[in-house]
mmCIF file of C-alpha atoms in Angstrom:
data_model
loop_
_atom_site.group_PDB
_atom_site.id
_atom_site.type_symbol
_atom_site.label_atom_id
_atom_site.label_comp_id
_atom_site.label_asym_id
_atom_site.label_seq_id
_atom_site.Cartn_x
_atom_site.Cartn_y
_atom_site.Cartn_z
ATOM 1 C CA MET L 1 0.297 -0.035 0.183
ATOM 2 C CA ARG L 2 3.155 2.304 0.812
ATOM 3 C CA THR L 3 4.596 1.363 -2.462
ATOM 4 C CA SER L 4 1.235 2.863 -4.282
ATOM 5 C CA VAL L 5 1.232 5.969 -2.620
ATOM 6 C CA GLN L 6 4.240 7.283 -3.141
ATOM 7 C CA ALA L 7 4.098 6.562 -6.694
ATOM 8 C CA VAL L 8 0.798 8.847 -6.375
ATOM 9 C CA LEU L 9 2.762 11.089 -5.107
ATOM 10 C CA THR L 10 5.461 11.200 -7.340
ATOM 11 C CA ALA L 11 3.326 10.967 -10.078
ATOM 12 C CA VAL L 12 1.841 14.373 -8.481
ATOM 13 C CA ALA L 13 4.733 16.068 -7.592
ATOM 14 C CA VAL L 14 6.354 15.394 -11.499
ATOM 15 C CA SER L 15 2.761 16.879 -12.838
ATOM 16 C CA VAL L 16 3.346 20.071 -10.705
ATOM 17 C CA ALA L 17 6.773 20.350 -11.728
ATOM 18 C CA LEU L 18 6.719 19.958 -15.760
ATOM 19 C CA GLY L 19 3.030 22.207 -14.993
ATOM 20 C CA VAL L 20 0.979 19.599 -16.522
ATOM 21 C CA PRO L 21 -2.355 17.457 -15.011
ATOM 22 C CA ALA L 22 -1.610 14.431 -12.853
ATOM 23 C CA VAL L 23 -3.208 11.507 -13.930
ATOM 24 C CA VAL L 24 -3.565 8.983 -10.947
ATOM 25 C CA SER L 25 -6.071 5.495 -12.186
ATOM 26 C CA THR L 26 -8.155 4.384 -9.761
ATOM 27 C CA GLY L 27 -9.503 1.638 -11.547
ATOM 28 C CA ALA L 28 -12.492 3.480 -12.841
ATOM 29 C CA ALA L 29 -13.219 4.079 -16.262
ATOM 30 C CA ALA L 30 -12.119 7.597 -16.734
ATOM 31 C CA ALA L 31 -14.276 10.444 -18.997
ATOM 32 C CA PRO L 32 -13.858 10.899 -22.429
ATOM 33 C CA VAL L 33 -11.655 13.898 -23.263
ATOM 34 C CA PRO L 34 -13.671 15.548 -26.675
ATOM 35 C CA SER L 35 -11.084 16.721 -29.521
ATOM 36 C CA ALA L 36 -10.406 20.576 -29.879
ATOM 37 C CA GLY L 37 -13.440 19.986 -32.800
ATOM 38 C CA GLN L 38 -15.622 18.557 -30.683
ATOM 39 C CA GLN L 39 -15.964 20.931 -27.615
ATOM 40 C CA ALA L 40 -19.678 20.836 -26.727
ATOM 41 C CA MET L 41 -22.303 23.628 -27.059
ATOM 42 C CA GLY L 42 -24.541 22.248 -23.855
ATOM 43 C CA ASN L 43 -25.849 24.787 -21.982
ATOM 44 C CA PRO L 44 -24.198 26.244 -18.832
ATOM 45 C CA HIS L 45 -24.025 24.847 -15.583
ATOM 46 C CA PRO L 46 -24.286 26.013 -11.378
ATOM 47 C CA SER L 47 -20.604 25.564 -10.420
ATOM 48 C CA ASN L 48 -19.010 25.335 -7.094
ATOM 49 C CA LEU L 49 -15.100 24.468 -8.565
ATOM 50 C CA LYS L 50 -12.950 26.301 -7.740
ATOM 51 C CA PRO L 51 -8.940 27.046 -8.184
ATOM 52 C CA THR L 52 -6.595 26.275 -6.146
ATOM 53 C CA GLY L 53 -2.940 26.496 -5.488
ATOM 54 C CA ILE L 54 -2.131 22.775 -7.217
ATOM 55 C CA ARG L 55 -3.956 22.858 -10.876
ATOM 56 C CA PRO L 56 -6.330 19.961 -10.537
ATOM 57 C CA LEU L 57 -7.728 17.588 -13.401
ATOM 58 C CA ALA L 58 -8.697 20.045 -16.593
ATOM 59 C CA ASP L 59 -13.148 19.589 -16.714
ATOM 60 C CA GLY L 60 -12.932 20.988 -19.591
ATOM 61 C CA ASN L 61 -14.815 24.011 -18.924
ATOM 62 C CA PHE L 62 -14.962 27.914 -18.725
ATOM 63 C CA HIS L 63 -16.148 28.987 -15.603
ATOM 64 C CA ALA L 64 -17.361 32.727 -14.704
ATOM 65 C CA TYR L 65 -18.450 33.688 -11.038
ATOM 66 C CA ARG L 66 -21.197 36.645 -9.869
ATOM 67 C CA GLU L 67 -18.482 37.622 -7.267
ATOM 68 C CA SER L 68 -15.007 37.763 -7.014
ATOM 69 C CA ASN L 69 -12.541 34.811 -5.307
ATOM 70 C CA TYR L 70 -15.034 32.346 -7.216
ATOM 71 C CA VAL L 71 -18.258 32.464 -5.905
ATOM 72 C CA ASN L 72 -21.546 31.401 -7.212
ATOM 73 C CA GLY L 73 -20.662 30.454 -10.732
ATOM 74 C CA CYS L 74 -21.261 29.102 -13.431
ATOM 75 C CA TYR L 75 -19.508 26.949 -16.653
ATOM 76 C CA TRP L 76 -19.767 26.136 -20.161
ATOM 77 C CA SER L 77 -18.297 23.155 -21.999
ATOM 78 C CA GLY L 78 -18.434 25.147 -25.502
ATOM 79 C CA ASP L 79 -18.827 28.766 -26.790
ATOM 80 C CA SER L 80 -21.874 30.879 -26.089
ATOM 81 C CA ALA L 81 -22.926 33.748 -28.255
ATOM 82 C CA ASN L 82 -25.101 35.399 -25.792
ATOM 83 C CA TRP L 83 -25.248 35.080 -21.669
ATOM 84 C CA VAL L 84 -28.549 36.648 -21.327
ATOM 85 C CA PHE L 85 -29.813 33.399 -22.378
ATOM 86 C CA SER L 86 -27.169 30.999 -20.454
ATOM 87 C CA GLY L 87 -30.258 28.062 -19.784
ATOM 88 C CA GLY L 88 -29.196 26.367 -16.346
ATOM 89 C CA CYS L 89 -27.034 29.263 -14.852
ATOM 90 C CA GLY L 90 -30.309 32.211 -15.723
ATOM 91 C CA ASN L 91 -29.660 35.698 -17.321
ATOM 92 C CA PHE L 92 -25.809 35.802 -16.558
ATOM 93 C CA ASN L 93 -24.940 38.791 -18.654
ATOM 94 C CA ASP L 94 -22.857 41.974 -17.828
ATOM 95 C CA THR L 95 -22.410 40.167 -14.494
ATOM 96 C CA ALA L 96 -18.934 37.813 -13.491
ATOM 97 C CA SER L 97 -16.396 39.286 -11.578
ATOM 98 C CA SER L 98 -13.889 36.700 -11.356
ATOM 99 C CA VAL L 99 -13.594 33.613 -14.179
ATOM 100 C CA TRP L 100 -11.491 30.171 -14.586
ATOM 101 C CA ASN L 101 -10.011 28.440 -17.650
ATOM 102 C CA ASN L 102 -10.009 24.914 -16.723
ATOM 103 C CA GLY L 103 -10.061 23.489 -20.294
ATOM 104 C CA TYR L 104 -8.335 20.381 -21.803
ATOM 105 C CA ALA L 105 -4.547 21.431 -24.078
ATOM 106 C CA ALA L 106 -5.935 21.056 -26.908
ATOM 107 C CA ASN L 107 -5.607 23.335 -30.134
ATOM 108 C CA LEU L 108 -8.478 25.722 -28.726
ATOM 109 C CA ASP L 109 -7.602 25.667 -24.893
ATOM 110 C CA GLY L 110 -7.632 29.658 -24.533
ATOM 111 C CA VAL L 111 -11.351 31.339 -23.663
ATOM 112 C CA LEU L 112 -12.243 34.858 -26.018
ATOM 113 C CA MET L 113 -14.327 36.994 -23.436
ATOM 114 C CA PHE L 114 -16.624 39.260 -25.275
ATOM 115 C CA LYS L 115 -17.905 42.622 -24.296
ATOM 116 C CA ASP L 116 -20.709 42.322 -26.314
ATOM 117 C CA ILE L 117 -23.237 40.006 -27.581
ATOM 118 C CA ASN L 118 -22.404 37.297 -30.808
ATOM 119 C CA TYR L 119 -18.727 38.279 -29.838
ATOM 120 C CA GLY L 120 -18.336 41.729 -30.406
ATOM 121 C CA GLY L 121 -16.610 44.522 -29.663
ATOM 122 C CA PRO L 122 -13.740 44.195 -27.334
ATOM 123 C CA PHE L 123 -12.520 41.244 -25.835
ATOM 124 C CA MET L 124 -10.026 39.691 -23.606
ATOM 125 C CA CYS L 125 -8.094 35.913 -23.385
ATOM 126 C CA LEU L 126 -7.795 33.936 -20.699
ATOM 127 C CA SER L 127 -4.879 31.171 -21.479
ATOM 128 C CA ARG L 128 -5.188 27.192 -20.373
ATOM 129 C CA GLY L 129 -5.433 26.485 -16.393
ATOM 130 C CA ASP L 130 -5.533 30.506 -15.911
ATOM 131 C CA SER L 131 -7.746 32.459 -13.775
ATOM 132 C CA TRP L 132 -8.698 35.797 -12.363
ATOM 133 C CA GLY L 133 -9.968 36.422 -9.315
ATOM 134 C CA ASP L 134 -11.703 39.229 -8.883
ATOM 135 C CA LEU L 135 -12.046 41.670 -11.924
ATOM 136 C CA ASN L 136 -13.406 44.511 -9.873
ATOM 137 C CA LEU L 137 -9.403 45.413 -9.226
ATOM 138 C CA GLY L 138 -9.134 47.011 -12.988
ATOM 139 C CA ILE L 139 -6.127 44.686 -14.114
ATOM 140 C CA GLU L 140 -7.467 42.580 -16.779
ATOM 141 C CA ARG L 141 -9.059 44.954 -18.939
ATOM 142 C CA PHE L 142 -10.938 44.633 -22.354
ATOM 143 C CA SER L 143 -8.367 45.439 -25.708
ATOM 144 C CA ASP L 144 -10.130 48.824 -25.495
ATOM 145 C CA GLY L 145 -8.877 49.838 -22.386
ATOM 146 C CA SER L 146 -12.229 48.958 -20.659
ATOM 147 C CA PHE L 147 -12.347 47.371 -17.461
ATOM 148 C CA ALA L 148 -13.624 43.557 -17.415
ATOM 149 C CA ASN L 149 -15.303 43.516 -14.360
ATOM 150 C CA ASP L 150 -19.876 42.909 -15.146
ATOM 151 C CA GLN L 151 -19.207 43.746 -18.440
ATOM 152 C CA ILE L 152 -18.731 40.253 -20.394
ATOM 153 C CA SER L 153 -21.492 38.959 -22.837
ATOM 154 C CA SER L 154 -20.304 36.545 -24.329
ATOM 155 C CA HIS L 155 -17.363 33.963 -25.175
ATOM 156 C CA ARG L 156 -15.652 31.413 -27.159
ATOM 157 C CA TRP L 157 -12.689 28.642 -27.609
ATOM 158 C CA SER L 158 -9.687 29.671 -29.224
ATOM 159 C CA ASP L 159 -6.858 28.648 -30.325
ATOM 160 C CA PHE L 160 -4.583 31.558 -29.416
ATOM 161 C CA CYS L 161 -4.447 33.816 -26.198
#
């Protein structure tokens, strides 16, 4: 038993050092990972998952939160052209105060966030694994220099940031 625990800890330490997710088998079947061009356009779902100091396994989703420090969130597995009609999360338009890209390492692993619906207006990009915990600080801004807090209206996955 001790050897398997040491092996798991070693695998996690190596993955942290290399900046890649740790994959540790528990004997359970793994969830399928969509390829970059196959990310679902599924409805958003409420999120209580939060980024931590140690990068968790990617869940393939973009998370946005109504409050800073990752509180009261929603996540999408695909693009969303209109946060006004965000399904399971209600109207999420112009309410995000923290964001997290927990996407898979793939061609489409950056998230472009737009100030307007239908991917319009100024934009900003969040790379895979990155998170911004308090947009109210004014550090993260759209491409035109405007503040990002409570201003995001749509997003889509991108192959660049």
